[in-house]
CSV table of C-alpha atoms (C1' of nucleotides) in Angstrom, one decimal:
chain,number,residue,atom,x,y,z
A,1,MET,CA,-72.9,-10.2,-5.2
A,2,PRO,CA,-69.8,-8.2,-6.2
A,3,PRO,CA,-70.4,-5.5,-8.7
A,4,PRO,CA,-69.5,-6.4,-12.3
A,5,PRO,CA,-66.1,-5.0,-13.4
A,6,PRO,CA,-66.4,-1.8,-15.4
A,7,PRO,CA,-66.2,-2.6,-19.1
A,8,SER,CA,-62.9,-1.8,-20.6
A,9,PRO,CA,-63.0,-0.5,-24.2
A,10,THR,CA,-59.9,-2.5,-25.2
A,11,ALA,CA,-60.4,-5.7,-23.3
A,12,ALA,CA,-63.7,-6.6,-24.9
A,13,ALA,CA,-63.1,-9.8,-26.9
A,14,PRO,CA,-64.9,-9.6,-30.3
A,15,THR,CA,-65.8,-13.2,-30.2
A,16,THR,CA,-67.9,-13.0,-27.0
A,17,PRO,CA,-69.6,-9.6,-27.0
A,18,ALA,CA,-71.1,-8.8,-23.6
A,19,PRO,CA,-74.9,-8.9,-23.8
A,20,PRO,CA,-76.2,-5.3,-23.8
A,21,SER,CA,-77.5,-4.5,-20.4
A,22,LYS,CA,-79.8,-1.8,-21.8
A,23,PRO,CA,-82.2,-2.2,-24.7
A,24,PRO,CA,-81.1,-0.6,-28.0
A,25,LEU,CA,-82.6,2.8,-28.7
A,26,CYS,CA,-85.9,2.2,-30.4
A,27,PRO,CA,-87.1,4.3,-33.3
A,28,ARG,CA,-89.7,6.1,-31.2
A,29,GLN,CA,-87.1,7.1,-28.6
A,30,ILE,CA,-84.8,8.4,-31.3
A,31,ALA,CA,-87.6,10.3,-33.0
A,32,ALA,CA,-88.6,11.9,-29.7
A,33,LEU,CA,-84.9,12.8,-29.1
A,34,VAL,CA,-84.8,14.5,-32.5
A,35,LEU,CA,-88.1,16.3,-31.9
A,36,ASN,CA,-86.9,17.7,-28.6
A,37,HIS,CA,-83.6,18.8,-30.1
A,38,PRO,CA,-83.4,22.6,-29.6
A,39,SER,CA,-82.8,23.5,-33.2
A,40,SER,CA,-84.8,22.4,-36.2
A,41,THR,CA,-82.9,24.6,-38.5
A,42,LEU,CA,-81.1,22.5,-41.1
A,43,THR,CA,-77.4,23.5,-40.9
A,44,ALA,CA,-74.2,21.7,-40.6
A,45,ALA,CA,-73.8,23.0,-37.0
A,46,SER,CA,-77.2,21.8,-35.9
A,47,ALA,CA,-76.6,18.4,-37.5
A,48,ARG,CA,-73.3,18.1,-35.5
A,49,SER,CA,-75.0,19.0,-32.3
A,50,LEU,CA,-77.8,16.5,-32.9
A,51,SER,CA,-75.3,13.7,-33.6
A,52,ALA,CA,-73.5,14.6,-30.3
A,53,SER,CA,-76.9,14.2,-28.5
A,54,LEU,CA,-77.4,10.9,-30.2
A,55,LEU,CA,-73.9,9.7,-29.0
A,56,ALA,CA,-74.6,11.0,-25.5
A,57,ALA,CA,-77.8,9.0,-25.4
A,58,ALA,CA,-75.9,5.9,-26.6
A,59,PRO,CA,-74.1,4.7,-23.4
A,60,ALA,CA,-77.4,4.3,-21.7
A,61,HIS,CA,-78.5,2.1,-24.6
A,62,SER,CA,-76.7,0.4,-27.3
A,63,LEU,CA,-75.4,1.6,-30.6
A,64,PRO,CA,-75.0,1.2,-33.6
A,65,ILE,CA,-78.2,2.5,-35.2
A,66,PRO,CA,-79.0,-0.2,-37.8
A,67,ALA,CA,-80.5,0.8,-41.1
A,68,PRO,CA,-84.0,-0.4,-40.4
A,69,VAL,CA,-84.1,1.7,-37.3
A,70,ALA,CA,-82.9,4.8,-39.2
A,71,ASN,CA,-85.6,4.1,-41.8
A,72,ALA,CA,-88.2,3.8,-39.2
A,73,VAL,CA,-87.2,7.1,-37.6
A,74,LEU,CA,-87.4,8.9,-41.0
A,75,LYS,CA,-90.9,7.5,-41.4
A,76,LEU,CA,-92.0,8.5,-37.9
A,77,LEU,CA,-90.8,12.0,-38.7
A,78,TRP,CA,-92.3,12.0,-42.2
A,79,HIS,CA,-94.6,14.9,-41.5
A,80,HIS,CA,-91.8,16.9,-40.0
A,81,ALA,CA,-89.4,16.9,-42.9
A,82,PRO,CA,-86.9,19.5,-41.6
A,83,ARG,CA,-86.3,17.4,-38.5
A,84,ALA,CA,-86.2,14.2,-40.4
A,85,LEU,CA,-83.5,15.7,-42.7
A,86,LEU,CA,-81.7,17.0,-39.6
A,87,PHE,CA,-81.7,13.5,-38.3
A,88,PHE,CA,-80.4,12.1,-41.6
A,89,HIS,CA,-77.5,14.6,-41.6
A,90,ALA,CA,-76.7,13.9,-37.9
A,91,LEU,CA,-76.6,10.2,-38.9
A,92,LEU,CA,-74.0,11.0,-41.5
A,93,ARG,CA,-71.9,12.7,-38.9
A,94,LEU,CA,-71.9,9.8,-36.4
A,95,PRO,CA,-68.6,8.0,-36.4
A,96,PRO,CA,-68.4,5.0,-38.7
A,97,GLY,CA,-69.4,1.8,-37.0
A,98,THR,CA,-72.0,3.6,-34.9
A,99,ARG,CA,-74.5,3.8,-37.7
A,100,GLU,CA,-75.4,1.9,-40.8
A,101,LEU,CA,-76.1,3.7,-44.0
A,102,SER,CA,-78.2,2.0,-46.7
A,103,PRO,CA,-79.2,3.3,-50.1
A,104,CYS,CA,-82.9,3.0,-49.0
A,105,THR,CA,-82.3,5.4,-46.1
A,106,ALA,CA,-80.8,7.9,-48.6
A,107,ASP,CA,-83.9,7.4,-50.8
A,108,LEU,CA,-86.1,8.3,-47.9
A,109,ALA,CA,-84.1,11.5,-47.2
A,110,LEU,CA,-84.1,12.4,-50.9
A,111,ASP,CA,-87.9,12.0,-51.0
A,112,LEU,CA,-88.2,14.3,-47.9
A,113,ALA,CA,-85.9,16.9,-49.4
A,114,ALA,CA,-87.7,17.0,-52.7
A,115,ARG,CA,-91.0,17.2,-50.9
A,116,LEU,CA,-90.1,20.6,-49.4
A,117,ARG,CA,-91.1,22.5,-52.4
A,118,HIS,CA,-88.6,25.3,-52.3
A,119,PRO,CA,-85.0,24.5,-51.9
A,120,ARG,CA,-84.0,22.8,-55.1
A,121,GLN,CA,-80.3,22.9,-54.0
A,122,LEU,CA,-81.3,20.8,-51.0
A,123,THR,CA,-82.4,18.0,-53.3
A,124,SER,CA,-79.2,18.2,-55.3
A,125,SER,CA,-77.1,18.2,-52.1
A,126,VAL,CA,-78.8,15.1,-50.9
A,127,LEU,CA,-78.4,13.5,-54.3
A,128,ALA,CA,-74.7,14.3,-54.1
A,129,LEU,CA,-74.5,12.2,-50.9
A,130,PHE,CA,-74.9,9.0,-52.8
A,131,PRO,CA,-71.6,9.0,-54.5
A,132,ARG,CA,-69.9,10.7,-51.6
A,133,HIS,CA,-70.8,7.9,-49.2
A,134,GLY,CA,-70.4,5.1,-51.7
A,135,LEU,CA,-74.1,4.4,-52.0
A,136,ALA,CA,-75.5,3.0,-55.2
A,137,PHE,CA,-78.6,4.6,-56.7
A,138,THR,CA,-81.6,2.3,-56.2
A,139,PRO,CA,-84.2,1.6,-58.9
A,140,ARG,CA,-86.4,4.0,-56.8
A,141,THR,CA,-84.0,6.9,-56.5
A,142,PHE,CA,-84.9,8.7,-59.8
A,143,PRO,CA,-88.5,7.7,-60.0
A,144,ILE,CA,-88.9,9.4,-56.6
A,145,LEU,CA,-87.4,12.6,-57.9
A,146,PHE,CA,-89.5,12.5,-61.1
A,147,GLU,CA,-92.6,12.3,-59.0
A,148,ARG,CA,-91.6,14.9,-56.5
A,149,PHE,CA,-90.6,17.3,-59.3
A,150,ALA,CA,-93.7,16.8,-61.4
A,151,VAL,CA,-96.3,16.3,-58.7
A,152,SER,CA,-95.1,18.1,-55.5
A,153,GLN,CA,-93.2,20.9,-57.1
A,154,ARG,CA,-95.5,21.1,-60.2
A,155,ARG,CA,-92.4,21.2,-62.4
A,156,PRO,CA,-92.8,18.5,-65.0
A,157,ASP,CA,-90.1,20.2,-67.1
A,158,LEU,CA,-87.6,19.5,-64.3
A,159,ALA,CA,-88.5,15.9,-64.2
A,160,VAL,CA,-88.0,15.6,-68.0
A,161,ARG,CA,-84.7,17.5,-67.8
A,162,LEU,CA,-83.4,15.3,-65.1
A,163,PHE,CA,-84.3,12.2,-67.1
A,164,LEU,CA,-82.5,13.5,-70.2
A,165,SER,CA,-79.4,14.4,-68.2
A,166,LEU,CA,-79.2,11.1,-66.2
A,167,HIS,CA,-76.4,9.6,-68.2
A,168,ARG,CA,-74.4,12.8,-68.5
A,169,SER,CA,-74.8,14.1,-65.0
A,170,HIS,CA,-75.1,10.9,-62.9
A,171,GLY,CA,-73.7,8.1,-65.1
A,172,VAL,CA,-77.0,6.3,-65.0
A,173,ALA,CA,-78.3,4.4,-68.0
A,174,GLN,CA,-81.6,5.5,-69.3
A,175,ASP,CA,-83.7,2.4,-69.8
A,176,LEU,CA,-87.3,1.7,-70.5
A,177,PRO,CA,-88.4,1.2,-66.9
A,178,LEU,CA,-86.9,4.5,-65.9
A,179,PHE,CA,-88.6,6.2,-68.9
A,180,ASN,CA,-91.9,4.6,-67.9
A,181,SER,CA,-91.5,6.0,-64.4
A,182,LEU,CA,-91.0,9.4,-65.8
A,183,LEU,CA,-94.2,9.1,-67.8
A,184,ASP,CA,-95.9,7.9,-64.7
A,185,ALA,CA,-94.9,11.1,-62.9
A,186,LEU,CA,-96.1,13.2,-65.8
A,187,VAL,CA,-99.5,11.6,-66.0
A,188,LYS,CA,-100.0,11.7,-62.2
A,189,SER,CA,-99.5,15.5,-62.5
A,190,ARG,CA,-102.1,15.6,-65.2
A,191,HIS,CA,-99.7,16.1,-68.1
A,192,ALA,CA,-101.0,13.4,-70.3
A,193,GLY,CA,-100.3,15.4,-73.4
A,194,LYS,CA,-96.7,16.0,-72.5
A,195,ALA,CA,-96.2,12.3,-71.8
A,196,ALA,CA,-97.8,11.3,-75.1
A,197,SER,CA,-95.6,13.7,-77.1
A,198,LEU,CA,-92.5,12.5,-75.3
A,199,VAL,CA,-93.3,8.9,-76.2
A,200,ARG,CA,-93.7,9.9,-79.8
A,201,ALA,CA,-90.5,11.9,-79.8
A,202,LEU,CA,-88.4,9.1,-78.3
A,203,GLU,CA,-90.1,6.1,-79.7
A,204,ARG,CA,-87.0,5.0,-81.6
A,205,ARG,CA,-84.9,5.0,-78.4
A,206,PHE,CA,-87.6,3.7,-76.1
A,207,PRO,CA,-89.9,1.4,-78.1
A,208,PRO,CA,-93.1,1.5,-76.0
A,209,ASP,CA,-94.0,-1.7,-74.0
A,210,ALA,CA,-97.3,-2.6,-72.3
A,211,VAL,CA,-96.4,-0.5,-69.3
A,212,THR,CA,-95.7,2.6,-71.5
A,213,TYR,CA,-99.2,2.2,-73.1
A,214,ASN,CA,-100.9,1.6,-69.9
A,215,THR,CA,-99.4,4.6,-68.3
A,216,LEU,CA,-100.5,6.8,-71.2
A,217,ALA,CA,-104.0,5.3,-71.1
A,218,ASP,CA,-104.1,6.1,-67.4
A,219,GLY,CA,-102.9,9.6,-68.1
A,220,TRP,CA,-105.8,10.3,-70.5
A,221,CYS,CA,-108.3,8.8,-68.1
A,222,ARG,CA,-107.0,11.1,-65.3
A,223,VAL,CA,-107.8,14.1,-67.4
A,224,LYS,CA,-111.2,12.4,-68.3
A,225,ASP,CA,-110.4,11.9,-72.0
A,226,THR,CA,-111.6,8.3,-72.3
A,227,SER,CA,-111.7,8.4,-76.1
A,228,ARG,CA,-108.0,9.0,-76.2
A,229,ALA,CA,-107.5,6.2,-73.7
A,230,LEU,CA,-109.4,3.9,-76.1
A,231,ASP,CA,-107.1,5.2,-78.9
A,232,ILE,CA,-104.2,3.9,-76.9
A,233,LEU,CA,-105.9,0.5,-76.6
A,234,ARG,CA,-106.2,0.4,-80.4
A,235,GLN,CA,-102.6,1.5,-80.9
A,236,MET,CA,-101.5,-1.3,-78.6
A,237,VAL,CA,-103.3,-3.9,-80.6
A,238,GLU,CA,-102.0,-2.4,-83.9
A,239,SER,CA,-98.4,-2.5,-82.8
A,240,GLY,CA,-98.7,-6.1,-81.6
A,241,ILE,CA,-98.5,-5.5,-77.9
A,242,ALA,CA,-101.1,-7.4,-76.0
A,243,PRO,CA,-103.3,-5.4,-73.7
A,244,THR,CA,-103.0,-6.6,-70.1
A,245,LYS,CA,-105.5,-6.8,-67.3
A,246,ALA,CA,-104.2,-3.4,-66.1
A,247,THR,CA,-105.1,-1.9,-69.5
A,248,TYR,CA,-108.7,-2.9,-69.2
A,249,ASN,CA,-109.0,-1.9,-65.5
A,250,ILE,CA,-107.5,1.5,-66.2
A,251,ILE,CA,-110.0,2.2,-68.9
A,252,LEU,CA,-112.9,0.8,-66.8
A,253,LYS,CA,-111.9,3.1,-64.0
A,254,GLY,CA,-111.6,6.0,-66.5
A,255,PHE,CA,-115.2,5.6,-67.5
A,256,PHE,CA,-116.4,5.8,-64.0
A,257,ARG,CA,-114.1,8.7,-63.2
A,258,SER,CA,-115.4,10.7,-66.1
A,259,GLY,CA,-119.0,9.9,-65.1
A,260,GLN,CA,-119.7,7.7,-68.2
A,261,LEU,CA,-121.6,5.1,-66.2
A,262,GLN,CA,-123.2,3.5,-69.2
A,263,HIS,CA,-119.9,3.2,-71.0
A,264,ALA,CA,-118.4,1.7,-67.9
A,265,TRP,CA,-121.1,-0.9,-67.6
A,266,ASP,CA,-120.9,-1.8,-71.3
A,267,PHE,CA,-117.2,-2.1,-71.1
A,268,PHE,CA,-117.4,-4.4,-68.1
A,269,LEU,CA,-120.0,-6.6,-69.9
A,270,GLN,CA,-117.7,-6.7,-72.9
A,271,MET,CA,-114.8,-7.8,-70.7
A,272,LYS,CA,-117.0,-10.6,-69.4
A,273,ASN,CA,-118.1,-11.7,-72.9
A,274,ARG,CA,-114.8,-11.5,-74.6
A,275,CYS,CA,-112.9,-13.3,-71.9
A,276,ILE,CA,-113.9,-16.6,-73.5
A,277,THR,CA,-111.4,-15.9,-76.2
A,278,ASP,CA,-109.1,-13.6,-74.4
A,279,GLU,CA,-108.2,-14.6,-70.9
A,280,ASN,CA,-106.6,-11.1,-70.3
A,281,CYS,CA,-109.8,-9.3,-70.2
A,282,LYS,CA,-111.5,-11.6,-67.7
A,283,PRO,CA,-112.6,-9.3,-64.8
A,284,ASP,CA,-110.4,-9.9,-61.8
A,285,VAL,CA,-110.7,-8.7,-58.2
A,286,VAL,CA,-109.5,-5.2,-59.3
A,287,SER,CA,-112.2,-5.0,-62.0
A,288,TYR,CA,-114.9,-6.0,-59.6
A,289,THR,CA,-113.7,-3.6,-57.0
A,290,THR,CA,-113.6,-0.8,-59.5
A,291,VAL,CA,-117.2,-1.5,-60.7
A,292,LEU,CA,-118.5,-1.9,-57.2
A,293,HIS,CA,-117.0,1.4,-56.1
A,294,GLY,CA,-118.0,3.3,-59.2
A,295,LEU,CA,-121.6,2.1,-59.0
A,296,GLY,CA,-121.8,2.8,-55.3
A,297,VAL,CA,-120.4,6.4,-55.7
A,298,SER,CA,-123.1,7.1,-58.2
A,299,GLY,CA,-125.7,6.0,-55.7
A,300,GLN,CA,-126.6,2.6,-57.2
A,301,LEU,CA,-126.0,0.7,-54.0
A,302,ASP,CA,-128.2,-2.3,-54.8
A,303,LYS,CA,-126.4,-2.9,-58.1
A,304,ALA,CA,-123.1,-2.5,-56.3
A,305,ARG,CA,-124.0,-5.2,-53.8
A,306,LYS,CA,-125.1,-7.5,-56.7
A,307,VAL,CA,-121.7,-7.1,-58.2
A,308,PHE,CA,-120.2,-8.1,-54.8
A,309,ASP,CA,-122.4,-11.2,-54.7
A,310,GLU,CA,-121.7,-12.0,-58.4
A,311,MET,CA,-117.9,-11.9,-58.0
A,312,THR,CA,-118.0,-14.5,-55.2
A,313,LYS,CA,-120.2,-16.7,-57.5
A,314,GLU,CA,-117.7,-16.3,-60.3
A,315,GLY,CA,-115.0,-17.6,-58.0
A,316,CYS,CA,-113.3,-14.2,-57.6
A,317,VAL,CA,-112.4,-13.7,-54.0
A,318,PRO,CA,-113.0,-10.2,-52.6
A,319,SER,CA,-110.0,-8.5,-51.1
A,320,THR,CA,-109.8,-6.2,-48.2
A,321,ALA,CA,-109.8,-3.3,-50.7
A,322,THR,CA,-113.1,-4.7,-52.0
A,323,TYR,CA,-114.6,-4.6,-48.6
A,324,ASN,CA,-113.2,-1.1,-48.0
A,325,ALA,CA,-114.9,0.1,-51.2
A,326,LEU,CA,-118.2,-1.5,-50.2
A,327,ILE,CA,-118.1,-0.1,-46.7
A,328,GLN,CA,-117.2,3.3,-48.0
A,329,VAL,CA,-120.0,3.5,-50.6
A,330,ILE,CA,-122.6,2.3,-48.0
A,331,CYS,CA,-121.4,5.0,-45.6
A,332,LYS,CA,-121.7,7.6,-48.3
A,333,LYS,CA,-125.0,6.6,-49.9
A,334,GLY,CA,-126.7,4.4,-47.4
A,335,ASN,CA,-127.0,3.7,-43.8
A,336,VAL,CA,-123.9,3.4,-41.6
A,337,GLU,CA,-125.4,0.6,-39.7
A,338,ASP,CA,-125.4,-1.5,-42.9
A,339,ALA,CA,-121.7,-0.6,-43.3
A,340,VAL,CA,-121.1,-1.7,-39.7
A,341,SER,CA,-122.7,-5.1,-40.5
A,342,VAL,CA,-120.5,-5.5,-43.6
A,343,PHE,CA,-117.5,-4.7,-41.3
A,344,ASP,CA,-118.7,-7.4,-38.9
A,345,ASP,CA,-119.2,-9.8,-41.8
A,346,MET,CA,-115.7,-9.4,-43.1
A,347,ILE,CA,-114.2,-10.1,-39.7
A,348,GLU,CA,-116.3,-13.2,-39.3
A,349,LYS,CA,-115.0,-14.4,-42.6
A,350,GLY,CA,-111.4,-14.0,-41.3
A,351,TYR,CA,-110.4,-10.8,-43.0
A,352,VAL,CA,-108.1,-8.4,-41.1
A,353,PRO,CA,-109.4,-4.8,-41.5
A,354,ASN,CA,-106.6,-2.4,-42.3
A,355,VAL,CA,-106.1,1.3,-41.5
A,356,VAL,CA,-108.2,2.2,-44.6
A,357,THR,CA,-111.1,0.0,-43.4
A,358,TYR,CA,-111.1,1.6,-40.0
A,359,THR,CA,-110.7,5.2,-41.4
A,360,VAL,CA,-113.6,4.8,-43.8
A,361,LEU,CA,-115.9,3.4,-41.1
A,362,ILE,CA,-114.8,6.1,-38.7
A,363,ARG,CA,-115.6,8.7,-41.3
A,364,GLY,CA,-119.0,7.1,-41.9
A,365,LEU,CA,-119.8,7.1,-38.2
A,366,CYS,CA,-118.7,10.8,-37.8
A,367,HIS,CA,-120.8,11.7,-40.8
A,368,ALA,CA,-123.9,10.1,-39.2
A,369,ARG,CA,-123.0,12.2,-36.1
A,370,LYS,CA,-122.0,9.2,-34.1
A,371,ILE,CA,-118.7,10.5,-33.0
A,372,ASP,CA,-118.6,8.6,-29.7
A,373,ARG,CA,-118.8,5.4,-31.6
A,374,ALA,CA,-116.2,6.6,-34.0
A,375,MET,CA,-113.9,7.3,-31.0
A,376,LYS,CA,-114.6,3.8,-29.7
A,377,LEU,CA,-113.6,2.4,-33.1
A,378,LEU,CA,-110.3,4.3,-32.9
A,379,GLU,CA,-109.6,2.6,-29.6
A,380,ARG,CA,-110.6,-0.7,-31.0
A,381,MET,CA,-108.3,-0.4,-34.0
A,382,LYS,CA,-105.4,0.4,-31.7
A,383,SER,CA,-106.1,-2.6,-29.5
A,384,GLN,CA,-106.2,-4.7,-32.6
A,385,GLY,CA,-102.7,-3.5,-33.4
A,386,CYS,CA,-103.8,-1.4,-36.4
A,387,GLU,CA,-102.0,2.0,-36.1
A,388,PRO,CA,-104.2,5.0,-37.0
A,389,ASN,CA,-102.6,7.3,-39.4
A,390,VAL,CA,-102.8,11.1,-39.9
A,391,GLN,CA,-105.9,10.7,-42.1
A,392,THR,CA,-107.7,8.8,-39.3
A,393,TYR,CA,-107.0,11.6,-36.9
A,394,ASN,CA,-107.9,14.3,-39.4
A,395,VAL,CA,-111.4,12.9,-39.8
A,396,LEU,CA,-112.0,12.8,-36.1
A,397,ILE,CA,-110.6,16.3,-35.6
A,398,ARG,CA,-112.6,17.7,-38.4
A,399,TYR,CA,-115.9,16.3,-37.2
A,400,SER,CA,-115.3,17.1,-33.6
A,401,PHE,CA,-115.0,20.7,-34.6
A,402,GLU,CA,-118.1,20.5,-36.7
A,403,GLU,CA,-120.0,19.3,-33.6
A,404,GLY,CA,-118.7,22.2,-31.7
A,405,GLU,CA,-116.4,20.0,-29.6
A,406,ILE,CA,-113.4,22.4,-30.0
A,407,GLU,CA,-111.6,21.3,-26.8
A,408,LYS,CA,-112.0,17.6,-27.7
A,409,SER,CA,-110.5,18.1,-31.1
A,410,LEU,CA,-107.6,20.1,-29.8
A,411,GLY,CA,-107.1,17.2,-27.3
A,412,LEU,CA,-106.9,14.8,-30.2
A,413,PHE,CA,-104.4,17.0,-31.9
A,414,GLU,CA,-102.2,16.9,-28.8
A,415,ARG,CA,-102.6,13.2,-28.4
A,416,MET,CA,-101.6,12.3,-31.9
A,417,SER,CA,-98.1,13.8,-31.7
A,418,LYS,CA,-97.5,13.1,-28.0
A,419,GLY,CA,-97.5,9.3,-28.4
A,420,MET,CA,-95.5,9.6,-31.6
A,421,GLU,CA,-98.3,7.8,-33.3
A,422,CYS,CA,-98.3,10.1,-36.3
A,423,LEU,CA,-97.4,13.7,-36.7
A,424,PRO,CA,-99.9,16.3,-38.0
A,425,ASN,CA,-99.7,17.1,-41.6
A,426,GLN,CA,-100.7,20.2,-43.6
A,427,ASP,CA,-104.4,19.1,-43.7
A,428,THR,CA,-104.4,18.8,-39.9
A,429,TYR,CA,-103.1,22.4,-39.5
A,430,ASN,CA,-105.6,23.7,-42.1
A,431,ILE,CA,-108.5,22.1,-40.3
A,432,ILE,CA,-107.4,23.5,-36.9
A,433,ILE,CA,-106.6,26.9,-38.1
A,434,SER,CA,-109.9,27.4,-39.9
A,435,ALA,CA,-111.7,26.1,-36.8
A,436,MET,CA,-110.1,28.8,-34.8
A,437,PHE,CA,-112.2,31.4,-36.5
A,438,VAL,CA,-115.6,30.1,-35.6
A,439,ARG,CA,-115.8,31.3,-32.0
A,440,LYS,CA,-114.3,34.7,-32.7
A,441,ARG,CA,-112.3,34.7,-29.6
A,442,ALA,CA,-108.9,36.4,-29.1
A,443,GLU,CA,-107.4,33.2,-27.5
A,444,ASP,CA,-108.4,31.2,-30.5
A,445,MET,CA,-106.6,33.7,-32.8
A,446,ALA,CA,-103.5,33.2,-30.7
A,447,VAL,CA,-103.7,29.4,-31.0
A,448,ALA,CA,-104.1,29.8,-34.8
A,449,ALA,CA,-101.0,32.0,-34.9
A,450,ARG,CA,-99.0,29.4,-33.0
A,451,MET,CA,-100.2,26.7,-35.4
A,452,VAL,CA,-99.0,28.8,-38.3
A,453,VAL,CA,-95.6,29.1,-36.7
A,454,ASP,CA,-95.6,25.3,-36.1
A,455,MET,CA,-96.5,24.4,-39.6
A,456,VAL,CA,-93.8,26.5,-41.0
A,457,ASP,CA,-91.4,24.9,-38.6
A,458,ARG,CA,-92.4,21.6,-40.0
A,459,GLY,CA,-91.7,22.6,-43.6
A,460,TYR,CA,-95.3,23.3,-44.7
A,461,LEU,CA,-96.0,26.5,-46.4
A,462,PRO,CA,-99.3,28.0,-45.4
A,463,ARG,CA,-101.4,29.4,-48.2
A,464,ARG,CA,-101.0,33.2,-48.5
A,465,PHE,CA,-104.8,33.4,-48.0
A,466,MET,CA,-104.5,31.5,-44.7
A,467,PHE,CA,-101.5,33.5,-43.5
A,468,ASN,CA,-103.3,36.8,-44.1
A,469,ARG,CA,-106.4,35.6,-42.5
A,470,VAL,CA,-104.6,34.8,-39.3
A,471,LEU,CA,-102.7,38.0,-39.5
A,472,ASN,CA,-105.9,40.0,-39.9
A,473,GLY,CA,-107.4,38.1,-37.0
A,474,LEU,CA,-104.5,39.0,-34.7
A,475,MET,CA,-104.7,42.6,-35.7
A,476,LEU,CA,-108.5,42.7,-35.1
A,477,THR,CA,-108.1,41.2,-31.7
A,478,GLY,CA,-105.2,43.7,-31.0
A,479,ASN,CA,-102.6,41.0,-30.6
A,480,GLN,CA,-99.7,43.0,-31.9
A,481,GLU,CA,-97.0,40.8,-30.3
A,482,LEU,CA,-98.0,37.7,-32.2
A,483,SER,CA,-98.6,39.6,-35.4
A,484,ARG,CA,-95.1,40.9,-35.2
A,485,GLU,CA,-93.8,37.4,-34.5
A,486,LEU,CA,-95.7,36.0,-37.6
A,487,LEU,CA,-94.2,38.7,-39.8
A,488,ARG,CA,-90.7,38.1,-38.4
A,489,MET,CA,-91.2,34.4,-39.1
A,490,GLN,CA,-92.1,35.1,-42.6
A,491,GLU,CA,-88.9,37.0,-43.1
A,492,LYS,CA,-86.8,34.3,-41.4
A,493,TYR,CA,-88.3,31.7,-43.5
A,494,ALA,CA,-87.6,33.4,-46.7
A,495,ARG,CA,-84.0,33.8,-45.6
A,496,LEU,CA,-83.8,30.1,-44.6
A,497,ARG,CA,-84.8,29.0,-48.0
A,498,ARG,CA,-81.8,30.7,-49.5
A,499,GLU,CA,-79.4,29.7,-46.8
A,500,ILE,CA,-79.8,25.9,-46.5
A,501,ARG,CA,-76.3,24.5,-47.0
A,502,LEU,CA,-74.9,21.3,-45.7
B,1,DA,C1',-90.4,-5.1,-61.7
B,2,DT,C1',-91.6,0.3,-64.0
B,3,DA,C1',-98.6,-0.1,-64.9
B,4,DG,C1',-104.5,-1.3,-62.5
B,5,DG,C1',-108.9,-1.4,-57.2
B,6,DG,C1',-110.0,0.8,-51.4
B,7,DT,C1',-108.9,7.0,-47.2
B,8,DT,C1',-109.9,13.8,-50.0
B,9,DA,C1',-114.6,18.6,-50.0
B,10,DG,C1',-120.1,19.8,-49.9
DNA sequence: ATAGGGTTAG
C-alpha cells in the first residue's frame, strides 16, 4: 500500500472533506490539557499561551471546537473556576473557524466569573464580551448575575442596581420575567423583606403575576414567616390572580420548614378537601413528596410510608424524587436495610436511580458504618452509567476520615480528580484540611498546607479561621518553609485580585 | 417560560 499523499491545505475540496483520521478532541482531553497548563493565572498572556497549546494539540485531532464541547469543558472545570475562565479566554483567542462561540458558553463563563466572590471587574469584563463578539444576551444572562450577586457575593443591592440600570447600561428591556428573576435571587438570599418592598414600590410598572406572588410567598417561607406567606395567598385572591399548584406547595413546604407540623398536615387536608371545587389545590406528586419528606424528617416514618401508599391509590405516580425522599428519611430515622429494600423496589418497578438516589443511600450506608457497602454502591452507580458528583465523593471522604481510614479518603480524593470525574470543591477541601489535624503529625500539617495552596489556586477563599489554624499548625511543627509559602501566597492572592485584566 | 418536591452539620 502506498502511503496516502500529504494533505495540502489549498487542495482540499470543500464538497468532499477528508474523513478525519483522528478522533476530535473530547471534552475530557481538553479539560486535562487546561488543567496541565503551566499557568492558572488569568491574564491575557496566559490565555494566549493556552490557545497556542490548544492549536498545537489540534493537528493530532480535529478542530474546530464546537459549542457543546466548549460547554462541556467549562462544566468539567466548574470547581476550578480560574482555569475554566482561562479556557474561555483562550477559546476567544483561537482563530475564527477553529471554535464556535455560543451565547450559552458566554453565560457559563459569566456564571463562573461572578462566582469568584472578589473581582467585580472580572464580571463586567466578561459581560462586555457579549457585545464585542456579537453575542445576544440570553434570557438566563441577567438572572445568573442577580443570583450570583445576591447569593454568592451577598450583595443584594448590586443585583437591584443592575436590574434598574439594565436599559440604560445594556439596552435590555426590563420585563416582568426579569423582575421576577430578581425577586427570586433576593428571596434565595433570605431578603424577603427587600423583595416585598420592591414589589410594592414598582407595582405600577410591574403588576405582579402569579410568579411574583409565589416568589414572595417562598421568600417568607424561607425566613420561616409562614403567616406572611399566607398573607400573600390572601393578597393573590383579593387581586384576582388565581393561586397555582406551586403556591400551595410552597406554603406546605414552608410549614414543614418552620416546624409547624400540625399546620402542615391541616393545610394538606384542606388541599385534599377543597380540590373538589378548586382543581388547582389538588395535591400532586410535588405535594405528596413534600409531605412524605416533612413527616419523615420529623421522625414519623410510618405516617410517611402511609402517605406514599396513599398517593399511589389516588393515582398520583411517585417520581424518582419521591423515592429519593423516602430513601433519605428511612436512612435518617430508620434502618438502612429498609432503605435498601425501597431502592431495590424502585428498580424492580422500572425507575432509574439518579445521582441523588445513590448519594442518599451511600450516605445512609456510611452513617450505619457500612462503608465497604457504600464503596460497592459507588462502583455500581458508575457501572450503571450514573456519574458520581462531588457531593457523592464528599460523603465517602468524610466518613472514611471518621472511621480513621485517613489513607483511604486521601486516595478517594486523588481518584476523583485523576479521572476527571469531578473536581473537588470547597467542602472537599474543608473536610480534608480539618481531618489533617486529628493525628497531630507534622506530615499531615504539610498536606493541609498544600491543600490550602491548592484551594486558593482554584478560586476558593479559605476562611480566615482555617487559614490561621493551618498556619499555627505549621509553626508548631516547625515547618517554617511552608508557613512562609502560605504567607507569600496570601500576598500574591491579594495582588491578583487587583490585577485581573483581560 | 421567570415559581413548587429529592443531596448539607450533630
